[in-house]
Coordinates of C-alpha atoms in Angstrom, one line a residue:
Chain G
M1 CA 184.9 -95.3 269.3
T2 CA 181.9 -93.5 270.7
L3 CA 180.9 -90.2 272.2
A4 CA 178.4 -90.9 274.9
A5 CA 176.3 -89.1 277.5
R6 CA 175.9 -91.1 280.6
D7 CA 173.1 -90.3 283.0
V8 CA 173.4 -86.6 282.1
T9 CA 171.3 -83.9 283.7
L10 CA 171.2 -80.5 282.0
T11 CA 169.9 -77.5 283.8
V12 CA 169.5 -73.8 283.2
P13 CA 169.0 -71.5 286.2
G14 CA 165.6 -72.4 287.7
R15 CA 164.8 -75.3 285.4
T16 CA 165.9 -78.8 284.6
L17 CA 166.0 -79.4 280.9
V18 CA 166.6 -83.1 280.9
A19 CA 167.5 -85.6 283.6
G20 CA 169.3 -88.9 283.4
L21 CA 169.9 -88.8 279.6
D22 CA 171.8 -91.7 278.1
L23 CA 172.9 -91.2 274.5
A24 CA 175.7 -92.7 272.3
L25 CA 176.9 -91.3 269.1
A26 CA 179.0 -93.7 267.0
P27 CA 180.9 -93.2 263.8
G28 CA 178.7 -93.5 260.7
Q29 CA 175.7 -92.2 262.6
C30 CA 173.7 -89.1 261.6
C31 CA 171.5 -88.1 264.4
A32 CA 168.9 -85.3 264.4
I33 CA 168.0 -83.6 267.7
L34 CA 164.5 -82.1 267.6
G35 CA 162.6 -80.1 270.1
R36 CA 160.8 -76.9 270.8
N37 CA 162.7 -73.7 271.6
G38 CA 164.3 -74.0 275.0
A39 CA 164.0 -77.8 275.2
G40 CA 167.8 -78.2 275.7
K41 CA 169.1 -79.0 272.2
S42 CA 171.9 -76.4 272.4
S43 CA 172.8 -77.2 276.0
L44 CA 173.1 -80.9 275.0
L45 CA 175.3 -80.1 272.1
L46 CA 177.5 -77.8 274.2
A47 CA 177.8 -80.5 276.8
L48 CA 178.7 -83.1 274.2
A49 CA 181.4 -80.7 272.9
G50 CA 182.9 -80.3 276.3
L51 CA 181.9 -76.6 276.4
G52 CA 179.3 -76.8 279.2
R53 CA 179.5 -79.0 282.2
P54 CA 176.4 -81.1 282.8
A55 CA 174.7 -80.6 286.2
A56 CA 175.1 -84.3 286.8
G57 CA 176.5 -87.3 284.8
E58 CA 179.4 -87.4 282.4
I59 CA 180.2 -87.1 278.8
L60 CA 182.6 -89.9 277.7
L61 CA 184.8 -90.0 274.6
D62 CA 186.0 -93.6 274.0
G63 CA 185.0 -94.4 277.5
A64 CA 187.0 -91.6 279.2
P65 CA 185.5 -88.4 280.5
L66 CA 186.1 -85.4 278.3
A67 CA 188.1 -83.6 281.0
R68 CA 190.7 -86.4 280.8
H69 CA 191.5 -85.8 277.1
P70 CA 194.1 -83.1 276.3
R71 CA 192.4 -80.0 275.1
R72 CA 194.0 -79.9 271.8
R73 CA 193.4 -83.6 271.1
L74 CA 189.8 -83.1 272.0
A75 CA 189.6 -80.3 269.4
Q76 CA 190.9 -82.6 266.8
R77 CA 188.1 -85.1 267.6
L78 CA 185.1 -83.0 268.5
G79 CA 184.0 -80.0 266.5
I80 CA 180.9 -77.8 267.1
L81 CA 179.0 -75.3 265.0
L82 CA 177.6 -72.9 267.5
Q83 CA 174.2 -71.4 267.1
H84 CA 175.7 -67.9 267.3
D85 CA 179.2 -66.7 266.5
V86 CA 180.9 -63.4 266.7
E87 CA 180.2 -61.6 263.5
D88 CA 183.1 -59.2 263.8
F89 CA 186.0 -60.8 261.8
W90 CA 188.5 -58.5 260.1
G91 CA 190.1 -61.0 257.7
S92 CA 189.2 -62.7 254.5
V93 CA 186.9 -65.8 254.2
L94 CA 190.0 -67.9 253.6
E95 CA 191.6 -66.6 256.8
Y96 CA 188.3 -67.2 258.7
V97 CA 188.1 -70.8 257.4
L98 CA 191.8 -71.4 258.2
L99 CA 191.2 -70.8 261.9
G100 CA 189.6 -74.3 261.9
R101 CA 193.1 -75.6 261.4
L102 CA 194.2 -74.4 264.8
P103 CA 194.0 -77.7 266.6
H104 CA 196.2 -79.3 263.9
G105 CA 199.0 -76.7 264.3
A106 CA 200.7 -74.7 261.7
G107 CA 204.3 -74.2 260.6
P108 CA 206.7 -71.5 261.8
L109 CA 205.3 -68.0 261.2
G110 CA 201.9 -69.5 260.6
A111 CA 202.8 -70.9 257.1
D112 CA 200.3 -73.7 256.5
P113 CA 200.3 -74.6 252.8
E114 CA 198.4 -77.9 253.5
G115 CA 195.8 -76.0 255.5
V116 CA 195.3 -73.6 252.6
V117 CA 194.7 -76.5 250.3
Q118 CA 192.2 -78.0 252.7
A119 CA 190.6 -74.6 253.3
Y120 CA 190.0 -74.2 249.6
G121 CA 188.5 -77.7 249.5
A122 CA 186.1 -76.8 252.3
I123 CA 185.3 -73.4 250.8
G124 CA 184.4 -75.2 247.5
A125 CA 182.3 -77.7 249.4
V126 CA 180.1 -74.9 250.7
D127 CA 180.0 -73.1 247.4
L128 CA 182.0 -70.0 248.4
E129 CA 184.9 -70.3 246.0
T130 CA 184.2 -66.9 244.4
H131 CA 184.2 -65.3 247.8
A132 CA 187.4 -66.9 249.2
L133 CA 189.6 -63.8 249.2
Q134 CA 186.8 -61.4 250.0
S135 CA 186.5 -59.8 253.4
Y136 CA 184.3 -61.9 255.7
R137 CA 182.4 -58.8 256.6
T138 CA 181.1 -58.5 253.1
L139 CA 179.3 -61.8 253.2
S140 CA 175.5 -62.2 253.6
G141 CA 174.0 -64.1 256.5
G142 CA 173.7 -67.3 254.6
E143 CA 177.2 -67.0 253.2
R144 CA 178.6 -66.5 256.7
Q145 CA 176.8 -69.6 257.8
R146 CA 178.5 -71.5 255.0
A147 CA 181.9 -70.0 255.9
R148 CA 181.3 -71.2 259.5
I149 CA 180.5 -74.7 258.2
A150 CA 183.7 -74.6 256.0
Q151 CA 185.7 -73.7 259.2
L152 CA 184.2 -76.8 260.9
L153 CA 185.0 -79.0 257.8
V154 CA 188.7 -77.8 258.0
Q155 CA 188.8 -78.6 261.7
S156 CA 187.9 -82.1 260.4
P157 CA 186.7 -83.6 263.7
D158 CA 185.5 -87.2 264.0
Y159 CA 182.4 -86.0 265.7
L160 CA 180.5 -83.0 264.2
L161 CA 178.0 -81.3 266.5
L162 CA 175.9 -78.8 264.7
D163 CA 173.4 -76.3 266.3
E164 CA 170.9 -75.4 263.6
P165 CA 173.3 -75.8 260.7
L166 CA 170.5 -74.8 258.2
S167 CA 169.8 -71.4 259.7
H168 CA 170.0 -68.6 257.1
L169 CA 170.5 -71.0 254.2
D170 CA 168.3 -71.0 251.1
L171 CA 166.6 -74.2 250.1
Q172 CA 169.3 -75.2 247.6
H173 CA 172.1 -74.8 250.2
Q174 CA 170.0 -76.5 252.8
L175 CA 169.7 -79.5 250.6
A176 CA 173.4 -79.4 249.7
L177 CA 174.5 -79.1 253.3
M178 CA 172.3 -82.1 254.4
Q179 CA 173.8 -84.1 251.6
L180 CA 177.2 -83.1 252.6
L181 CA 176.6 -84.0 256.3
A182 CA 175.0 -87.3 255.5
G183 CA 177.9 -88.0 253.2
L184 CA 180.4 -87.3 256.0
A185 CA 178.4 -89.7 258.2
R186 CA 178.6 -92.4 255.5
S187 CA 182.3 -91.9 255.3
G188 CA 182.8 -92.7 259.0
R189 CA 182.3 -89.4 260.8
A190 CA 179.6 -89.0 263.4
V191 CA 177.1 -86.2 263.0
A192 CA 174.6 -84.8 265.5
M193 CA 172.6 -81.7 264.7
A194 CA 169.8 -79.7 266.2
L195 CA 167.2 -79.1 263.6
H196 CA 163.8 -77.5 263.3
E197 CA 162.7 -79.2 260.2
P198 CA 161.5 -82.8 260.7
F199 CA 161.4 -83.4 257.0
W200 CA 165.2 -82.9 256.6
A201 CA 165.7 -85.3 259.6
A202 CA 163.5 -87.9 258.0
R203 CA 165.3 -87.7 254.7
F204 CA 168.9 -87.6 255.8
C205 CA 169.3 -88.8 259.4
D206 CA 169.3 -92.4 260.5
A207 CA 168.7 -91.6 264.2
A208 CA 166.7 -89.0 266.0
L209 CA 166.5 -87.7 269.5
L210 CA 163.2 -85.9 270.5
M211 CA 163.6 -83.6 273.5
Y212 CA 160.2 -82.8 275.0
D213 CA 159.5 -79.7 277.1
S214 CA 158.6 -82.0 280.0
G215 CA 162.2 -83.2 280.1
A216 CA 161.3 -86.6 278.6
V217 CA 163.3 -87.8 275.6
R218 CA 162.7 -90.3 272.8
H219 CA 165.7 -91.7 271.0
G220 CA 165.9 -94.3 268.3
A221 CA 166.0 -95.0 264.6
A222 CA 164.7 -92.1 262.6
N223 CA 162.0 -94.2 261.0
D224 CA 160.7 -95.3 264.3
V225 CA 160.8 -92.0 266.1
L226 CA 159.7 -89.5 263.5
T227 CA 156.0 -90.5 263.5
Q228 CA 153.1 -88.1 263.1
E229 CA 152.0 -88.8 266.6
N230 CA 155.4 -88.2 268.2
L231 CA 156.1 -85.1 266.3
E232 CA 152.6 -83.6 267.0
A233 CA 153.2 -84.2 270.7
L234 CA 156.7 -82.8 270.4
Y235 CA 155.8 -79.5 268.7
R236 CA 152.3 -79.2 270.2
C237 CA 150.8 -78.5 266.8
R238 CA 148.8 -80.4 264.1
L239 CA 150.9 -81.9 261.3
E240 CA 150.0 -83.0 257.8
A241 CA 151.6 -85.9 256.2
V242 CA 152.9 -85.5 252.6
A243 CA 154.0 -88.5 250.7
G244 CA 157.8 -88.4 250.3
A245 CA 160.2 -90.6 248.3
G246 CA 160.5 -92.9 251.2
A247 CA 158.8 -92.2 254.5
P248 CA 156.0 -89.6 254.6
L249 CA 157.1 -86.1 255.5
Y250 CA 155.3 -83.9 258.0
F251 CA 154.5 -80.2 257.7
P252 CA 152.4 -77.9 259.9
G253 CA 148.7 -78.4 259.2
T254 CA 146.2 -75.6 258.9
H255 CA 143.4 -77.3 260.8
Chain Y
M1 CA 178.8 -78.0 245.4
S2 CA 180.0 -81.4 246.5
A3 CA 181.7 -82.9 249.5
S4 CA 185.0 -83.2 247.8
A5 CA 185.4 -80.2 245.6
E6 CA 188.7 -80.5 243.8
R7 CA 190.8 -77.6 243.1
S8 CA 194.3 -77.3 241.9
P9 CA 196.3 -77.1 245.1
T10 CA 199.1 -75.1 243.6
A11 CA 196.7 -72.5 242.3
A12 CA 195.1 -72.3 245.8
V13 CA 198.4 -71.9 247.5
A14 CA 199.6 -69.4 245.0
A15 CA 196.4 -67.3 245.5
A16 CA 196.7 -67.2 249.3
R17 CA 200.5 -67.1 250.0
P18 CA 200.1 -66.7 253.7
G19 CA 202.9 -64.8 255.3
R20 CA 204.2 -63.1 252.2
R21 CA 202.3 -59.8 252.3
P22 CA 203.0 -59.3 256.1
L23 CA 206.7 -59.9 255.4
A24 CA 206.7 -57.2 252.7
A25 CA 204.8 -54.8 255.0
G26 CA 207.3 -55.6 257.7
L27 CA 210.2 -54.6 255.4
V28 CA 208.5 -51.4 254.4
L29 CA 207.6 -50.5 258.0
G30 CA 211.1 -51.4 259.1
A31 CA 212.6 -49.1 256.5
A32 CA 210.2 -46.4 257.6
A33 CA 211.3 -46.9 261.3
L34 CA 215.0 -46.6 260.4
A35 CA 214.3 -43.4 258.4
A36 CA 212.3 -42.0 261.2
L37 CA 215.1 -42.8 263.7
A38 CA 217.6 -41.2 261.3
A39 CA 215.6 -38.1 261.1
A40 CA 215.2 -37.9 264.8
L41 CA 219.0 -38.0 265.1
A42 CA 219.6 -35.5 262.4
F43 CA 217.1 -32.8 263.2
G44 CA 216.8 -30.5 266.2
S45 CA 218.2 -27.3 267.6
V46 CA 221.3 -28.1 265.5
D47 CA 220.6 -29.9 262.2
L48 CA 223.3 -32.5 261.6
P49 CA 224.1 -33.6 258.0
P50 CA 224.1 -37.4 257.5
G51 CA 227.8 -37.6 257.5
E52 CA 228.1 -36.0 260.9
W53 CA 225.4 -37.8 262.9
L54 CA 226.5 -41.1 261.4
S55 CA 230.1 -40.7 262.4
A56 CA 228.9 -39.4 265.8
L57 CA 226.8 -42.5 266.2
A58 CA 229.8 -44.6 265.4
G59 CA 231.7 -42.8 268.1
G60 CA 233.8 -40.5 265.9
G61 CA 233.3 -36.9 264.7
E62 CA 233.1 -33.7 266.7
A63 CA 232.6 -33.9 270.5
T64 CA 229.5 -31.6 270.4
A65 CA 227.9 -33.8 267.7
R66 CA 228.7 -36.9 269.7
E67 CA 227.2 -35.3 272.8
I68 CA 224.0 -34.3 270.9
V69 CA 223.5 -37.7 269.3
W70 CA 224.5 -39.9 272.2
S71 CA 223.2 -38.0 275.2
L72 CA 220.2 -36.2 273.8
R73 CA 218.7 -37.4 270.6
A74 CA 219.4 -41.2 270.5
P75 CA 218.0 -42.0 274.0
R76 CA 215.0 -39.9 273.2
A77 CA 214.4 -41.4 269.8
F78 CA 214.7 -44.9 271.1
A79 CA 212.5 -44.1 274.0
A80 CA 209.9 -42.7 271.6
F81 CA 210.0 -45.9 269.5
A82 CA 209.7 -48.1 272.5
V83 CA 206.7 -46.1 273.8
G84 CA 204.9 -46.2 270.5
A85 CA 205.5 -49.9 270.0
L86 CA 204.5 -50.8 273.5
L87 CA 201.3 -48.8 273.3
A88 CA 200.3 -50.2 269.9
L89 CA 200.9 -53.7 271.1
A90 CA 198.9 -53.2 274.3
G91 CA 196.1 -51.6 272.2
A92 CA 196.0 -54.5 269.8
L93 CA 195.9 -57.0 272.7
L94 CA 193.1 -55.2 274.6
Q95 CA 191.0 -54.7 271.5
V96 CA 190.8 -58.5 270.9
L97 CA 190.6 -59.3 274.6
L98 CA 187.7 -56.9 275.3
R99 CA 186.2 -57.5 271.9
N100 CA 185.8 -53.8 271.7
P101 CA 187.3 -51.8 268.9
L102 CA 187.4 -48.7 271.1
A103 CA 189.7 -50.3 273.7
D104 CA 193.0 -48.6 274.2
P105 CA 195.8 -49.1 276.7
Y106 CA 194.4 -46.5 279.1
I107 CA 191.0 -48.2 279.4
L108 CA 192.3 -50.3 282.3
G109 CA 193.1 -47.3 284.5
V110 CA 196.8 -48.2 284.7
S111 CA 197.9 -44.9 283.2
G112 CA 195.3 -43.1 285.4
G113 CA 197.0 -44.7 288.5
A114 CA 200.4 -43.6 287.1
A115 CA 199.1 -40.1 286.6
V116 CA 197.8 -39.8 290.1
G117 CA 201.2 -41.0 291.4
A118 CA 203.2 -38.7 289.2
L119 CA 201.1 -35.6 289.7
G120 CA 200.8 -36.3 293.4
A121 CA 204.6 -36.4 293.6
M122 CA 204.9 -33.2 291.6
L123 CA 202.4 -31.5 293.9
A124 CA 204.5 -32.6 296.9
G125 CA 207.4 -30.8 295.3
L126 CA 209.3 -33.9 294.1
S127 CA 211.0 -34.1 290.7
G128 CA 213.0 -36.4 288.5
L129 CA 213.4 -40.0 289.7
A130 CA 210.9 -39.5 292.6
V131 CA 208.1 -38.6 290.1
H132 CA 209.0 -41.7 288.1
G133 CA 208.9 -43.9 291.2
A134 CA 205.6 -42.4 292.2
A135 CA 204.1 -43.0 288.7
F136 CA 205.3 -46.6 288.8
A137 CA 203.8 -47.1 292.2
G138 CA 200.5 -45.6 291.0
A139 CA 200.4 -47.8 287.9
C140 CA 201.2 -50.9 289.9
A141 CA 198.6 -50.1 292.5
A142 CA 196.0 -49.6 289.7
A143 CA 197.0 -52.8 288.0
A144 CA 197.0 -54.8 291.3
A145 CA 193.5 -53.4 292.1
L146 CA 192.2 -54.4 288.7
F147 CA 193.5 -57.9 288.8
A148 CA 192.5 -58.5 292.4
F149 CA 189.0 -57.3 291.5
A150 CA 188.9 -59.3 288.3
L151 CA 190.0 -62.5 290.0
R152 CA 187.8 -62.1 293.1
L153 CA 184.6 -62.0 291.1
T154 CA 183.2 -65.4 290.3
G155 CA 186.2 -66.6 288.4
W156 CA 187.4 -64.7 285.4
N157 CA 184.9 -62.5 283.5
I158 CA 186.4 -60.2 280.8
H159 CA 183.5 -57.7 280.9
R160 CA 183.8 -57.2 284.6
V161 CA 187.5 -56.5 284.1
L162 CA 186.6 -53.9 281.6
L163 CA 184.1 -52.3 283.9
A164 CA 186.5 -52.4 286.8
G165 CA 189.2 -50.8 284.6
V166 CA 186.8 -48.1 283.5
G167 CA 185.9 -47.5 287.1
I168 CA 189.5 -47.2 288.2
A169 CA 190.3 -44.9 285.3
A170 CA 187.4 -42.6 286.2
G171 CA 188.5 -42.5 289.8
A172 CA 192.0 -41.7 288.8
G173 CA 190.7 -39.0 286.4
A174 CA 188.8 -37.4 289.3
A175 CA 191.9 -37.4 291.5
V176 CA 194.0 -35.9 288.7
S177 CA 191.5 -33.0 288.3
L178 CA 191.6 -32.5 292.0
I179 CA 195.4 -32.3 292.0
L180 CA 195.4 -29.9 289.0
T181 CA 193.1 -27.5 290.8
L182 CA 195.1 -27.7 294.0
A183 CA 198.5 -27.3 292.3
P184 CA 200.2 -23.9 292.2
A185 CA 200.1 -22.3 288.8
G186 CA 203.8 -22.8 288.2
Q187 CA 203.5 -26.6 288.4
V188 CA 200.4 -27.0 286.2
H189 CA 202.4 -26.7 283.0
G190 CA 204.7 -29.6 283.8
M191 CA 201.7 -31.6 285.0
L192 CA 199.8 -31.0 281.7
F193 CA 202.8 -32.1 279.7
W194 CA 203.0 -35.3 281.8
L195 CA 199.3 -35.9 281.1
M196 CA 199.5 -35.4 277.4
G197 CA 202.6 -37.5 277.0
D198 CA 206.1 -36.0 276.9
L199 CA 209.4 -37.6 276.0
S200 CA 211.7 -34.8 277.2
G201 CA 212.5 -36.6 280.4
A202 CA 213.1 -40.0 278.7
E203 CA 216.8 -40.6 279.2
Q204 CA 216.8 -44.4 279.8
P205 CA 215.1 -46.2 277.0
L206 CA 216.7 -49.5 277.8
A207 CA 214.0 -50.7 280.3
G208 CA 211.4 -49.8 277.7
W209 CA 213.1 -51.9 275.0
V210 CA 213.5 -54.9 277.4
A211 CA 209.8 -54.6 278.2
L212 CA 209.0 -54.3 274.5
A213 CA 211.0 -57.4 273.6
A214 CA 209.4 -59.4 276.4
A215 CA 205.9 -58.2 275.6
L216 CA 206.3 -58.9 271.9
A217 CA 207.7 -62.4 272.5
C218 CA 204.8 -63.3 274.9
A219 CA 202.2 -61.8 272.6
L220 CA 203.5 -63.7 269.6
A221 CA 203.4 -66.9 271.5
L222 CA 199.7 -66.2 272.1
A223 CA 199.0 -65.2 268.5
P224 CA 197.1 -68.3 267.3
G225 CA 194.9 -68.3 270.5
L226 CA 194.2 -64.6 270.0
D227 CA 193.1 -65.3 266.4
A228 CA 190.6 -67.8 267.8
L229 CA 189.5 -65.5 270.6
V230 CA 188.2 -63.1 267.9
L231 CA 185.5 -65.8 267.2
G232 CA 184.4 -65.6 270.9
P233 CA 185.6 -67.6 273.9
L234 CA 183.3 -70.6 273.3
K235 CA 184.4 -71.2 269.8
A236 CA 188.0 -70.6 270.8
R237 CA 187.7 -73.3 273.4
S238 CA 186.2 -75.7 270.9
L239 CA 189.3 -75.1 268.8
G240 CA 191.5 -76.3 271.6
V241 CA 192.5 -72.9 273.0
A242 CA 193.1 -72.5 276.7
V243 CA 190.9 -69.5 276.8
T244 CA 191.3 -68.3 280.4
R245 CA 195.0 -68.7 280.4
T246 CA 195.4 -66.9 277.1
Q247 CA 193.2 -64.1 278.3
A248 CA 195.0 -63.8 281.6
I249 CA 198.5 -63.8 280.0
A250 CA 197.5 -61.3 277.3
F251 CA 196.0 -59.0 280.0
L252 CA 199.2 -59.2 282.0
V253 CA 201.3 -58.4 278.9
A254 CA 199.1 -55.5 277.9
T255 CA 199.2 -54.1 281.4
G256 CA 202.9 -54.5 281.6
A257 CA 203.5 -52.9 278.2
T258 CA 201.2 -49.9 279.2
V259 CA 203.1 -49.4 282.5
A260 CA 206.4 -49.5 280.7
A261 CA 205.2 -47.0 278.1
V262 CA 203.7 -44.6 280.7
M263 CA 206.9 -44.7 282.7
L264 CA 208.8 -43.5 279.7
A265 CA 206.5 -40.8 278.4
G266 CA 203.3 -40.3 280.4
S267 CA 200.0 -40.9 278.6
V268 CA 200.7 -40.6 274.9
G269 CA 197.3 -40.9 273.4
F270 CA 195.9 -42.2 270.1
V271 CA 198.7 -44.7 269.2
G272 CA 197.3 -47.6 271.1
L273 CA 193.8 -47.0 269.9
V274 CA 194.4 -46.4 266.2
V275 CA 197.6 -48.1 265.1
P276 CA 196.1 -51.6 265.3
H277 CA 193.1 -50.4 263.3
L278 CA 195.3 -48.8 260.7
L279 CA 196.9 -52.3 260.1
R280 CA 193.6 -54.1 260.2
L281 CA 192.2 -51.7 257.6
A282 CA 195.3 -52.4 255.5
G283 CA 194.4 -56.1 255.6
F284 CA 196.5 -57.5 258.4
S285 CA 194.2 -59.2 260.9
A286 CA 196.1 -62.4 261.8
H287 CA 197.8 -61.6 265.1
R288 CA 201.2 -63.2 264.2
A289 CA 201.3 -60.4 261.5
L290 CA 199.3 -57.7 263.3
L291 CA 201.2 -57.6 266.5
P292 CA 204.8 -57.1 265.2
L293 CA 203.5 -54.8 262.5
A294 CA 201.6 -52.7 265.1
A295 CA 204.8 -52.5 267.2
L296 CA 206.8 -51.3 264.2
A297 CA 204.1 -48.8 263.0
G298 CA 203.4 -47.5 266.5
G299 CA 207.1 -47.0 267.2
T300 CA 207.6 -45.2 263.9
L301 CA 204.6 -43.0 264.5
V302 CA 205.8 -41.8 267.9
V303 CA 209.4 -41.2 266.7
V304 CA 208.0 -39.0 263.8
A305 CA 205.6 -37.2 266.1
D306 CA 208.3 -36.5 268.7
T307 CA 210.7 -35.2 266.1
L308 CA 208.0 -32.9 264.9
A309 CA 207.2 -31.9 268.5
R310 CA 210.8 -30.9 269.1
T311 CA 211.4 -29.1 265.8
A312 CA 208.2 -27.8 264.4
A313 CA 208.1 -24.6 266.5
A314 CA 211.6 -24.7 268.0
P315 CA 212.7 -23.6 270.5
L316 CA 209.1 -24.2 271.7
E317 CA 208.4 -27.9 272.4
F318 CA 205.0 -29.5 272.1
P319 CA 204.0 -32.6 274.1
V320 CA 204.4 -35.6 271.8
G321 CA 200.9 -36.8 272.7
A322 CA 199.3 -33.8 270.9
L323 CA 201.2 -34.6 267.7
T324 CA 200.7 -38.4 267.5
A325 CA 197.1 -37.7 266.7
L326 CA 197.9 -34.9 264.3
V327 CA 200.1 -37.3 262.4
G328 CA 197.9 -40.4 262.7
V329 CA 194.4 -39.1 262.2
P330 CA 194.8 -38.2 258.5
M331 CA 196.3 -41.6 257.9
L332 CA 193.4 -43.3 259.6
L333 CA 190.8 -41.2 257.7
L334 CA 192.5 -41.9 254.4
L335 CA 192.4 -45.6 255.0
L336 CA 188.8 -45.6 256.2
A337 CA 187.8 -43.7 253.1
R338 CA 189.6 -46.2 250.9
S339 CA 188.4 -49.4 252.6
R340 CA 185.0 -50.9 251.9

């Protein structure tokens, strides 16, 4: 069981983001994708989710190109948290989260008692219990982000692809989400996420993919890849090392 | 906050009870629809007490009462219901498809095409069935132009469809103005009634009901996909929805429903725009509930409005389109004021 990019080239009009990328994501893995704005993190995640066709190369799920998998089966196996979603949802938080059950089908007239139980579990997991029956529109930005994550949890895919999952979240919820995602990886899911915070990657991810502006990539175990030298080259700014519980953590330096 | 937050499942299910509130609303709206239809049969130039119109409906009673109920009021009341239901359904579909709360069934220019056809036929001195035929031809021409345009342009792009529809509608509006200025004064009154929506010529509601049943069945089959489309096409695809197919079918259904409604009553305004919002404000946003409830509410609204149009200033008759707004606007404002 793997989700793999084979010899993938990603382009945007007028520019090649990355060429000849090979990448494999296996169950149990938690991979951070780091890079500057516009380096191709989102394009890569969309391609891995089957939502954007690479300019060249293929995305393979269990050895077969994504296009060969039935659409619904694919949605049961691959789930993505998009960077932006439509904000205009009329229903309650619970109804919003329940949409994640779509690939799993519902009973006649939409009755889905099992889905409701799962949705409450997911809503609890992102700390939104008190908002469950509230209108989605009344949520704050961070609460909406957590509702979107709960929707992905209810979709319950084998491969979770997340584009900036920490955006809008306060520190406590950032930590809780990273713990949740790392826990999912330990329990046999595969997680790949675009992040802007190398310290979260260093603490919770076991693999990292650095995407440079030049189109070059560096992929490997998080400990090997997330070095001061690599990260300074990646972000084009000076970093300061701070002693962490395990590996040192890097923050932007002032000089 | 933990990965496996436990909650009592029964409490959770009890709190949500999906499908129960829509069912109750459906029963209430269904009762309202029956009451509205009953009132439409009872009231008019001759008011019939319940015993009389009921026995006339059953085929008994006086010959005059039978004639009034069966030939005049029942066809018109059922046509009114079909028109309202079709327009509300089309409006609900277009609002989610175009992701625009201001979308209504006339935004695609289909009714504009029908108006050009109908008014053109009236200007040429035609009447009755010929006007109907010309309206149908105009609506189909507009719909065909829209779909041809939409499909030609680099695949399927919903926003281009919207722009093309607005363009067609504007063109049709210009043609309608031209016809109105060219028309002799005696014809303008009839033309204005057609434009505002008028049920006095609706004698054959059967086609409208067939269209309504077909449109509702198709729309309900699409309901889960429409729910996901609210999240945007990309997210819907990631949830396994065949986005292009869902959009194309929903577009066809909305167009067909609009054509069927326009054929029965001209352009009855307001229903398609506002009835879906009324129901969303009342808390029904899942399409499997929203679509049938919108059909019921839209139908009821037009039946009530048409009964008022016939009776409020009898023997004078108002165009029903003017009254749908008068009935519906206070309801909408009330709900808006009460919702957060």
